[in-house]
mmCIF file of C-alpha atoms in Angstrom:
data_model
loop_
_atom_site.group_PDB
_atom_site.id
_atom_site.type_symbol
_atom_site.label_atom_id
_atom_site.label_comp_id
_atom_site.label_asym_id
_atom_site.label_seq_id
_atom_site.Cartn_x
_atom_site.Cartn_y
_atom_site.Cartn_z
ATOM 1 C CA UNK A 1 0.000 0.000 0.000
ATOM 2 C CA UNK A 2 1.106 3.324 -0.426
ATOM 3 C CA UNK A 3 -0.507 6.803 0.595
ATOM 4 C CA UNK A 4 -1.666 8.470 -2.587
ATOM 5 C CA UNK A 5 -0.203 11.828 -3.619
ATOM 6 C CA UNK A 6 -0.441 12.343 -7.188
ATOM 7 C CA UNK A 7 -0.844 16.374 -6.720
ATOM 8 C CA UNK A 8 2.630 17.784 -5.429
ATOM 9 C CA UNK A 9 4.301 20.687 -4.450
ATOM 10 C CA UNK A 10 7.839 21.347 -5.754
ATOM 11 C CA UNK A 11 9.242 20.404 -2.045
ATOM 12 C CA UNK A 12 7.697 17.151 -2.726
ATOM 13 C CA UNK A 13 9.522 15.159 -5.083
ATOM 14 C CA UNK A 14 7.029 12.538 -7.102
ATOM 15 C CA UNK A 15 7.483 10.519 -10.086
ATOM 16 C CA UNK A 16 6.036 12.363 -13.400
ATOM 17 C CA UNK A 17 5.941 8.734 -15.353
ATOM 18 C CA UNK A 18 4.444 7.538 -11.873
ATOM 19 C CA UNK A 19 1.599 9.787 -11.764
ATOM 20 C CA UNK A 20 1.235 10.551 -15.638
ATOM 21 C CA UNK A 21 2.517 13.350 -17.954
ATOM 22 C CA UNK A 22 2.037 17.118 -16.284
ATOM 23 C CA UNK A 23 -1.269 19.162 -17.551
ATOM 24 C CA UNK A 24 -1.022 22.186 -15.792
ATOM 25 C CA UNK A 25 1.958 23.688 -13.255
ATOM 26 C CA UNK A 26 1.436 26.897 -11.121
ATOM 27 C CA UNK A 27 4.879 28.515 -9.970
ATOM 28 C CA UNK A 28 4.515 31.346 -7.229
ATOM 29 C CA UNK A 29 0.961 32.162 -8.421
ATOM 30 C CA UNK A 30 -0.793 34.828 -6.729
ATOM 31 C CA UNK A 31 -3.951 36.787 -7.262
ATOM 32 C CA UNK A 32 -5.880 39.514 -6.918
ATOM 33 C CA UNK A 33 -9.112 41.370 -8.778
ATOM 34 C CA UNK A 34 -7.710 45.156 -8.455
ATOM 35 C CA UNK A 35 -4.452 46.702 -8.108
ATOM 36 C CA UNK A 36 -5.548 47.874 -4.771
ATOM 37 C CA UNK A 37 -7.436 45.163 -3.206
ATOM 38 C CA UNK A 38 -6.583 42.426 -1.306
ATOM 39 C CA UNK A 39 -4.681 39.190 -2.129
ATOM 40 C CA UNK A 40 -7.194 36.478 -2.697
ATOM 41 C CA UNK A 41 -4.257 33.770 -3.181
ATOM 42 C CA UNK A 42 -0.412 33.951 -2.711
ATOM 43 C CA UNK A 43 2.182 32.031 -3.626
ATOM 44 C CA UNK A 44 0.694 28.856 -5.153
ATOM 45 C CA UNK A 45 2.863 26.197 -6.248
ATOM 46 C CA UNK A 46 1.546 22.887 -7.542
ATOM 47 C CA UNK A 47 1.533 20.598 -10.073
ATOM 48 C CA UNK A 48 -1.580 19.253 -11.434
ATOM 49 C CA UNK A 49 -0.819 15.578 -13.383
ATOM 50 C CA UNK A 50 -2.730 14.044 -16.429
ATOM 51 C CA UNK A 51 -5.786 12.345 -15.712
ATOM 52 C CA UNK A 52 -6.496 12.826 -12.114
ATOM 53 C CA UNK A 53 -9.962 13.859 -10.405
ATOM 54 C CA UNK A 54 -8.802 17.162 -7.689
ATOM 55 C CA UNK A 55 -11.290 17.970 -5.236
ATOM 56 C CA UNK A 56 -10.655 21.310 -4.094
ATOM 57 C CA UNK A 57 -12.323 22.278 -0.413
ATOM 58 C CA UNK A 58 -12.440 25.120 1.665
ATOM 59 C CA UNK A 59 -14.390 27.854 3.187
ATOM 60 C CA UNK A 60 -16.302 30.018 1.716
ATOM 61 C CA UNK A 61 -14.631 33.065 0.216
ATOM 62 C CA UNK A 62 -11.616 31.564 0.411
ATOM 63 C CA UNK A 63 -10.570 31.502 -3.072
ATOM 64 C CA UNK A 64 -11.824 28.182 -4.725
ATOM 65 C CA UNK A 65 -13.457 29.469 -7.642
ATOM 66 C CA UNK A 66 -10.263 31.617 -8.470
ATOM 67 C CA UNK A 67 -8.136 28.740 -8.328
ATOM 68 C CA UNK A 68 -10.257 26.869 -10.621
ATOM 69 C CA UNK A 69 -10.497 30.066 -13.030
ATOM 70 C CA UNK A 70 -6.893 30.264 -13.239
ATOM 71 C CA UNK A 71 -6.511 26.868 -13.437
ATOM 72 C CA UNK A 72 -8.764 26.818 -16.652
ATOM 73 C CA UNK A 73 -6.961 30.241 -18.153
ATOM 74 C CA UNK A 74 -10.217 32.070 -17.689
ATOM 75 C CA UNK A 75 -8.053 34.238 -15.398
ATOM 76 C CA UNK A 76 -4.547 35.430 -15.712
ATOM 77 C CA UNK A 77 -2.090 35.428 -12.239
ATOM 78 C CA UNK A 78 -1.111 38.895 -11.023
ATOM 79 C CA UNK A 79 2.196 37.303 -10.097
ATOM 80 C CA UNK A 80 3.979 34.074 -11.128
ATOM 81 C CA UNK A 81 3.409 31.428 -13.889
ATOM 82 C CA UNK A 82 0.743 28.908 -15.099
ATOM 83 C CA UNK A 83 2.006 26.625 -17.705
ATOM 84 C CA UNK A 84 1.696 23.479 -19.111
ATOM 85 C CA UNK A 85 -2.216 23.984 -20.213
ATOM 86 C CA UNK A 86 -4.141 21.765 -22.858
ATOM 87 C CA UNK A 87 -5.344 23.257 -26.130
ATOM 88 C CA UNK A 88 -8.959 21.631 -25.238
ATOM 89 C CA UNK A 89 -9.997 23.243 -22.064
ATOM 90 C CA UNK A 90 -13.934 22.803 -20.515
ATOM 91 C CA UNK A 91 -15.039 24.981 -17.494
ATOM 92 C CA UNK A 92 -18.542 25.208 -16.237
ATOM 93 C CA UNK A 93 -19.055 27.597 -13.987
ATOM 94 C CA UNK A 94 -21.251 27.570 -10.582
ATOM 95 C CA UNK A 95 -23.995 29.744 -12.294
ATOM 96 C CA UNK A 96 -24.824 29.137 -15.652
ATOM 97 C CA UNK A 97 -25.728 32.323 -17.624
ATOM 98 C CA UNK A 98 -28.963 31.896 -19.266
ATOM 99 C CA UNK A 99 -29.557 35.379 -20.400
ATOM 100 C CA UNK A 100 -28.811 33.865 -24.312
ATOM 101 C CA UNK A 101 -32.427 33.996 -26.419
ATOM 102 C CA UNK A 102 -31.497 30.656 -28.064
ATOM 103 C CA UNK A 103 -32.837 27.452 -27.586
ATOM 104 C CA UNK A 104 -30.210 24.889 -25.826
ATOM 105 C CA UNK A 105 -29.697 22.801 -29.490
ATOM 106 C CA UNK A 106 -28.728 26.267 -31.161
ATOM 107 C CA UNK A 107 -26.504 27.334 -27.933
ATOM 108 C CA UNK A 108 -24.115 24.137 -28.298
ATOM 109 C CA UNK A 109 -24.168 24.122 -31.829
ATOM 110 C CA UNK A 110 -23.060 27.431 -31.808
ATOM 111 C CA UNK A 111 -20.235 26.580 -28.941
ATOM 112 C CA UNK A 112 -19.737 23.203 -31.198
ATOM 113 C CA UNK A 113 -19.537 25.749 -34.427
ATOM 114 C CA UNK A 114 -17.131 27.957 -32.449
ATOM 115 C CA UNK A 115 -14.902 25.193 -31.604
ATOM 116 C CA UNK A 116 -14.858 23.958 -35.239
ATOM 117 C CA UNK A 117 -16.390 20.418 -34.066
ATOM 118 C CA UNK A 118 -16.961 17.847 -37.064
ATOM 119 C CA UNK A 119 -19.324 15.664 -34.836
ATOM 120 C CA UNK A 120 -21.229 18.501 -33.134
ATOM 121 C CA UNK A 121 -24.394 16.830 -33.491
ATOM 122 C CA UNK A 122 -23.675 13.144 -32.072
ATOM 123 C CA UNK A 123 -21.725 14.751 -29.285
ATOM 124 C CA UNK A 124 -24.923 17.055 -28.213
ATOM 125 C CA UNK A 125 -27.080 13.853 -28.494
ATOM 126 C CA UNK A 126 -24.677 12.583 -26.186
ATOM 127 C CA UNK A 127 -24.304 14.721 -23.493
ATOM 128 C CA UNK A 128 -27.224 15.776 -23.465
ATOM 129 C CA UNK A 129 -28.632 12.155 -23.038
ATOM 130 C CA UNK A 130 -25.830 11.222 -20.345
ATOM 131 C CA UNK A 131 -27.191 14.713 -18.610
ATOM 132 C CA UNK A 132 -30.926 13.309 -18.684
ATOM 133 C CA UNK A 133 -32.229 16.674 -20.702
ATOM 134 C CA UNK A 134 -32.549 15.814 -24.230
ATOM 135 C CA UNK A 135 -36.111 16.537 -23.710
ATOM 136 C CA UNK A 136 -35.126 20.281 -22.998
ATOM 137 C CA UNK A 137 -33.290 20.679 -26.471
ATOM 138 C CA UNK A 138 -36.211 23.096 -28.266
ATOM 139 C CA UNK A 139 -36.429 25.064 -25.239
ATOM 140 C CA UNK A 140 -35.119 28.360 -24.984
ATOM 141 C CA UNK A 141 -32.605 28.778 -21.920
ATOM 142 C CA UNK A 142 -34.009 31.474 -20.068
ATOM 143 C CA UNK A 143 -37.125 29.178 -19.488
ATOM 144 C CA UNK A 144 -34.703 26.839 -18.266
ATOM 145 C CA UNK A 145 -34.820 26.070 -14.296
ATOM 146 C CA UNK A 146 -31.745 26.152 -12.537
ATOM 147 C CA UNK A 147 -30.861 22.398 -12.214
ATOM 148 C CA UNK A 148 -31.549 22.094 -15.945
ATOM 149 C CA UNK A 149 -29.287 25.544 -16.645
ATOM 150 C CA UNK A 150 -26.983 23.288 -14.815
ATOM 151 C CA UNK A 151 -26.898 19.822 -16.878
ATOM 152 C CA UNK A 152 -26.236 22.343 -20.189
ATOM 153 C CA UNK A 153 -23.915 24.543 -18.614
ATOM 154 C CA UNK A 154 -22.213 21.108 -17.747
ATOM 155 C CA UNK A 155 -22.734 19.702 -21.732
ATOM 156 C CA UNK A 156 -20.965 22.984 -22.786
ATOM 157 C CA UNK A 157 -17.895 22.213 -21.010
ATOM 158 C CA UNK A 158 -17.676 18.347 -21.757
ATOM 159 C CA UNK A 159 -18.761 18.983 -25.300
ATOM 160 C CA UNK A 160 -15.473 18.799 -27.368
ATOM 161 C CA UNK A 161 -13.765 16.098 -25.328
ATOM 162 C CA UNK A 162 -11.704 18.058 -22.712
ATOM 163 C CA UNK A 163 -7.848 17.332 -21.589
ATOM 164 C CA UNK A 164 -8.224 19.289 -19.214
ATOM 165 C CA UNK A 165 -12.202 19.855 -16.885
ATOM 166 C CA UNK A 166 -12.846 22.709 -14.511
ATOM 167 C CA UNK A 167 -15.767 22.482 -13.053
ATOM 168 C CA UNK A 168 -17.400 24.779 -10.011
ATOM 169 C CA UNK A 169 -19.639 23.287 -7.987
ATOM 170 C CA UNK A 170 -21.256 21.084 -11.198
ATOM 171 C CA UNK A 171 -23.614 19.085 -8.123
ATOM 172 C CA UNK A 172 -25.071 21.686 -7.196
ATOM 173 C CA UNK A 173 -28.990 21.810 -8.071
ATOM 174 C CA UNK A 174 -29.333 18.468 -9.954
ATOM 175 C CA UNK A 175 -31.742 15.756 -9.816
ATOM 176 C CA UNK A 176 -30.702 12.993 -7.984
ATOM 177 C CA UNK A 177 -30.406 10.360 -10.647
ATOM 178 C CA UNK A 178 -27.592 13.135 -12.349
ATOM 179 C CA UNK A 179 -26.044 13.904 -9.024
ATOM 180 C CA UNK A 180 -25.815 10.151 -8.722
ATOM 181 C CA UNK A 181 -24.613 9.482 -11.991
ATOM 182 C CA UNK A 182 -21.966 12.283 -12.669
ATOM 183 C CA UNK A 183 -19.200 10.929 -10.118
ATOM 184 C CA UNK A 184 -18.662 7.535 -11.744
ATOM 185 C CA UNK A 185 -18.704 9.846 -15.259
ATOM 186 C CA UNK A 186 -15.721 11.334 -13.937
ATOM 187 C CA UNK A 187 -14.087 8.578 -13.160
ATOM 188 C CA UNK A 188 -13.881 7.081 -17.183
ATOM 189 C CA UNK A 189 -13.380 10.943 -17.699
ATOM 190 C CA UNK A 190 -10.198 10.136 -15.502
ATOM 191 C CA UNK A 191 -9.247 7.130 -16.505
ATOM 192 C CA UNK A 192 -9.610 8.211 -21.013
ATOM 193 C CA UNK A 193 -6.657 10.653 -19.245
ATOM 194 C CA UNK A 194 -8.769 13.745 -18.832
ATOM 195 C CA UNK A 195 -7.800 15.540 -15.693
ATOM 196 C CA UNK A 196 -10.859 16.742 -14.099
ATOM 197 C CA UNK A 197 -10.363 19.441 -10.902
ATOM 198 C CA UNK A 198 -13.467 20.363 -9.176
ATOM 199 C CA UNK A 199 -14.798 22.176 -6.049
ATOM 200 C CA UNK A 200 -17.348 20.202 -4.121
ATOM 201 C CA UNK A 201 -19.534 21.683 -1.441
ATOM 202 C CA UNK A 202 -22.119 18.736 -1.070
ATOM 203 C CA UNK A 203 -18.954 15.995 -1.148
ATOM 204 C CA UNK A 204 -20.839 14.074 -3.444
ATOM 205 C CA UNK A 205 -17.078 12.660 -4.598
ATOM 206 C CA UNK A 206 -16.407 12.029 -0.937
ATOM 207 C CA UNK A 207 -16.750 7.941 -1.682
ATOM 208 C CA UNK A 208 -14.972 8.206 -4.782
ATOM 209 C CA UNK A 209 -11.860 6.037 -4.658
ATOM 210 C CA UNK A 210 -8.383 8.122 -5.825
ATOM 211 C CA UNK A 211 -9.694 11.654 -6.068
ATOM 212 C CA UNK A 212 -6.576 13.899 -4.848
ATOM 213 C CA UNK A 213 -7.663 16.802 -2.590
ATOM 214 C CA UNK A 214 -6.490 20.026 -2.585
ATOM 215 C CA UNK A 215 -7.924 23.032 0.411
ATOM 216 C CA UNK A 216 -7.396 26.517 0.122
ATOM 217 C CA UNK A 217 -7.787 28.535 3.212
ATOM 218 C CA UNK A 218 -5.278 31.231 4.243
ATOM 219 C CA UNK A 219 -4.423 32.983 0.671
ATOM 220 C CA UNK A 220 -2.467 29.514 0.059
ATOM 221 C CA UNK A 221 -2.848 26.196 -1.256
ATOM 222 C CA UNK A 222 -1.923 23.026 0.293
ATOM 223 C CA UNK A 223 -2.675 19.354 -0.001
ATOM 224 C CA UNK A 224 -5.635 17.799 2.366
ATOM 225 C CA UNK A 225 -4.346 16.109 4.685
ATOM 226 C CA UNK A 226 -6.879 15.188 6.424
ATOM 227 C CA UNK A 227 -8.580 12.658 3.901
ATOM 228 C CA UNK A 228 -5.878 10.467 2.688
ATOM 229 C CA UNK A 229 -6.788 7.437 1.935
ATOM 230 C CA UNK A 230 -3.931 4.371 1.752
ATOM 231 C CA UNK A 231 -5.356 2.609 -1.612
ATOM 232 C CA UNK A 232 -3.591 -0.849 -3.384
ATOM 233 C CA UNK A 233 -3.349 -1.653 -6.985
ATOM 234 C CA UNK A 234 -5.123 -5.135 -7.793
ATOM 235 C CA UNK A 235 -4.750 -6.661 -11.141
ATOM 236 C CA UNK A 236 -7.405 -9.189 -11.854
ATOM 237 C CA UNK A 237 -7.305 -11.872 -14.791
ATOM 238 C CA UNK A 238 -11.004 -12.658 -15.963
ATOM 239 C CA UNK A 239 -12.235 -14.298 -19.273
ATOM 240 C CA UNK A 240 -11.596 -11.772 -22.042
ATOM 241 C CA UNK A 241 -15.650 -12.341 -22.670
ATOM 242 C CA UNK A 242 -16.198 -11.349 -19.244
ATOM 243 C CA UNK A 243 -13.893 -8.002 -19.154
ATOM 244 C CA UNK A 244 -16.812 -5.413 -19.971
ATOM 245 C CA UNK A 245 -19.121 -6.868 -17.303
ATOM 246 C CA UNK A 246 -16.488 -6.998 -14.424
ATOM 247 C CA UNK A 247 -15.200 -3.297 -15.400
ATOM 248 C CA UNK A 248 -18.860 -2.354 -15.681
ATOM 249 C CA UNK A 249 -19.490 -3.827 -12.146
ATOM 250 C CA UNK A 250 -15.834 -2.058 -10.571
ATOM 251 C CA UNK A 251 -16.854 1.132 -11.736
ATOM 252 C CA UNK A 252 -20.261 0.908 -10.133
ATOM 253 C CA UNK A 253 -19.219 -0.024 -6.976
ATOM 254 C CA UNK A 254 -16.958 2.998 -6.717
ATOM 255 C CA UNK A 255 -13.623 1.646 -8.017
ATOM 256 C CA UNK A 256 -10.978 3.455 -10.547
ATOM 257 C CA UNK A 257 -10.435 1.209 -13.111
ATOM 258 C CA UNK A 258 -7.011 2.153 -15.006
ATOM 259 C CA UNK A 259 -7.230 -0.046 -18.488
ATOM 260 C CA UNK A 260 -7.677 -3.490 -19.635
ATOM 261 C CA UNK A 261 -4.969 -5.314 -21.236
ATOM 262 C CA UNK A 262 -5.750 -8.350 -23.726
#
């Protein structure tokens, strides 16, 4: 067994080729909205590996969202560096704007169009089934409610196959069959290599085998300690006609499955 530590902080010295190739590093980041106001974060320094699930926690106020928005290069760092980013980059925020006067099939077309997707189309029939609202497609998003606004504003980010998912709060006002259904979603997210970083106020991923957890509380950054869970590799040999049923039935009981070799 070993204690799981896949984030790390340059006076931590982990394997790269153990934890996967880098997506994003922040070196001395800090932040703040005006020239004159106060520092929301200081001096963040972390590396973020490829195809991880991050949990990040803390109080309120304390800066989560602006991580994440740096993170996803919706903001820029007052100080310091962010490098290492993916060319595809989702991010759904914690309110979805639905001031647009489109319908939600013309809104992620046009995202789809903007993003110069050939299989716009299949992919919106896809998330939007996965999401439970391809009922809601002809309806124009201001008549949306909020845990619908929610599912698209969701869509929108996972829509052209992300390397790299921010999401802000994405449990927050969905049904329960979504909010039951969106961890394990994650997790083959995770494991197709997309690294997925996420702030969780309900702790829906709290059950979630190998999600890495980050807290930000004090202007700073630092790695949860107090949720680290020890966790063991298993490799199990089944009938190659039996493989999609047993990784089917791992994933559902909570468990990160990494690949299937034949």
């Amino acid at each position: 067994m070993h204690t799981a530590l896949p984030i790390f902080f340059r006076t931590v010295s982990l394997s790269a080729q153990r934890y996967g190739s880098v997506v994003v590093e922040l070196s001395s980041v800090a932040f703040r909205y005006g020239r004159r106001d106060p520092w929301v974060l200081q001096d963040v320094t972390l590396t973020v590996p490829r195809g991880r699930i991050v949990e990040v926690a803390g109080p309120n106020g304390a800066g989560k969202s602006t991580l994440l928005r740096l993170i996803a290069g919706i903001l820029r760092p007052r100080r310091g560096a962010i490098t290492g980013r993916p060319a595809r980059v989702g991010f759904a925020p914690e309110r979805f704007p639905t001031v647009q006067p489109f319908p939600v099939a013309t809104y992620l077309r046009h995202l789809a169009a903007m993003r110069r997707m050939a299989d716009a189309e299949a992919a919106i029939a896809e998330w939007s089934e996965r999401l439970r609202f391809s009922h809601l497609l002809a309806v124009p998003l201001p008549q949306l409610s909020k845990g619908s606004a929610h599912k698209v504003g969701l869509a929108q980010a996972l829509l052209a196959g992300p390397e790299l998912l921010v999401l802000d709060e994405p449990f927050a006002g969905l049904d329960p069959e979504t909010r039951a259904a969106l961890p394990p979603l994650l997790a083959d997210l995770a494991d197709a290599g997309t690294t997925v970083v996420v702030s969780d106020h309900q702790r829906c991923l709290h059950d979630l085998p190998g999600v890495d957890r980050l807290r930000v509380d004090g202007h700073t950054v630092s790695l949860d300690a107090s949720d680290r869970t020890e966790l063991a590799v298993i490799e199990v040999v089944v009938a190659a006609n039996e493989a999609e049923a047993v990784v089917r039935k791992l994933r559902g009981d909570g468990h990160v499955v990494r690949g299937v070799r034949r």
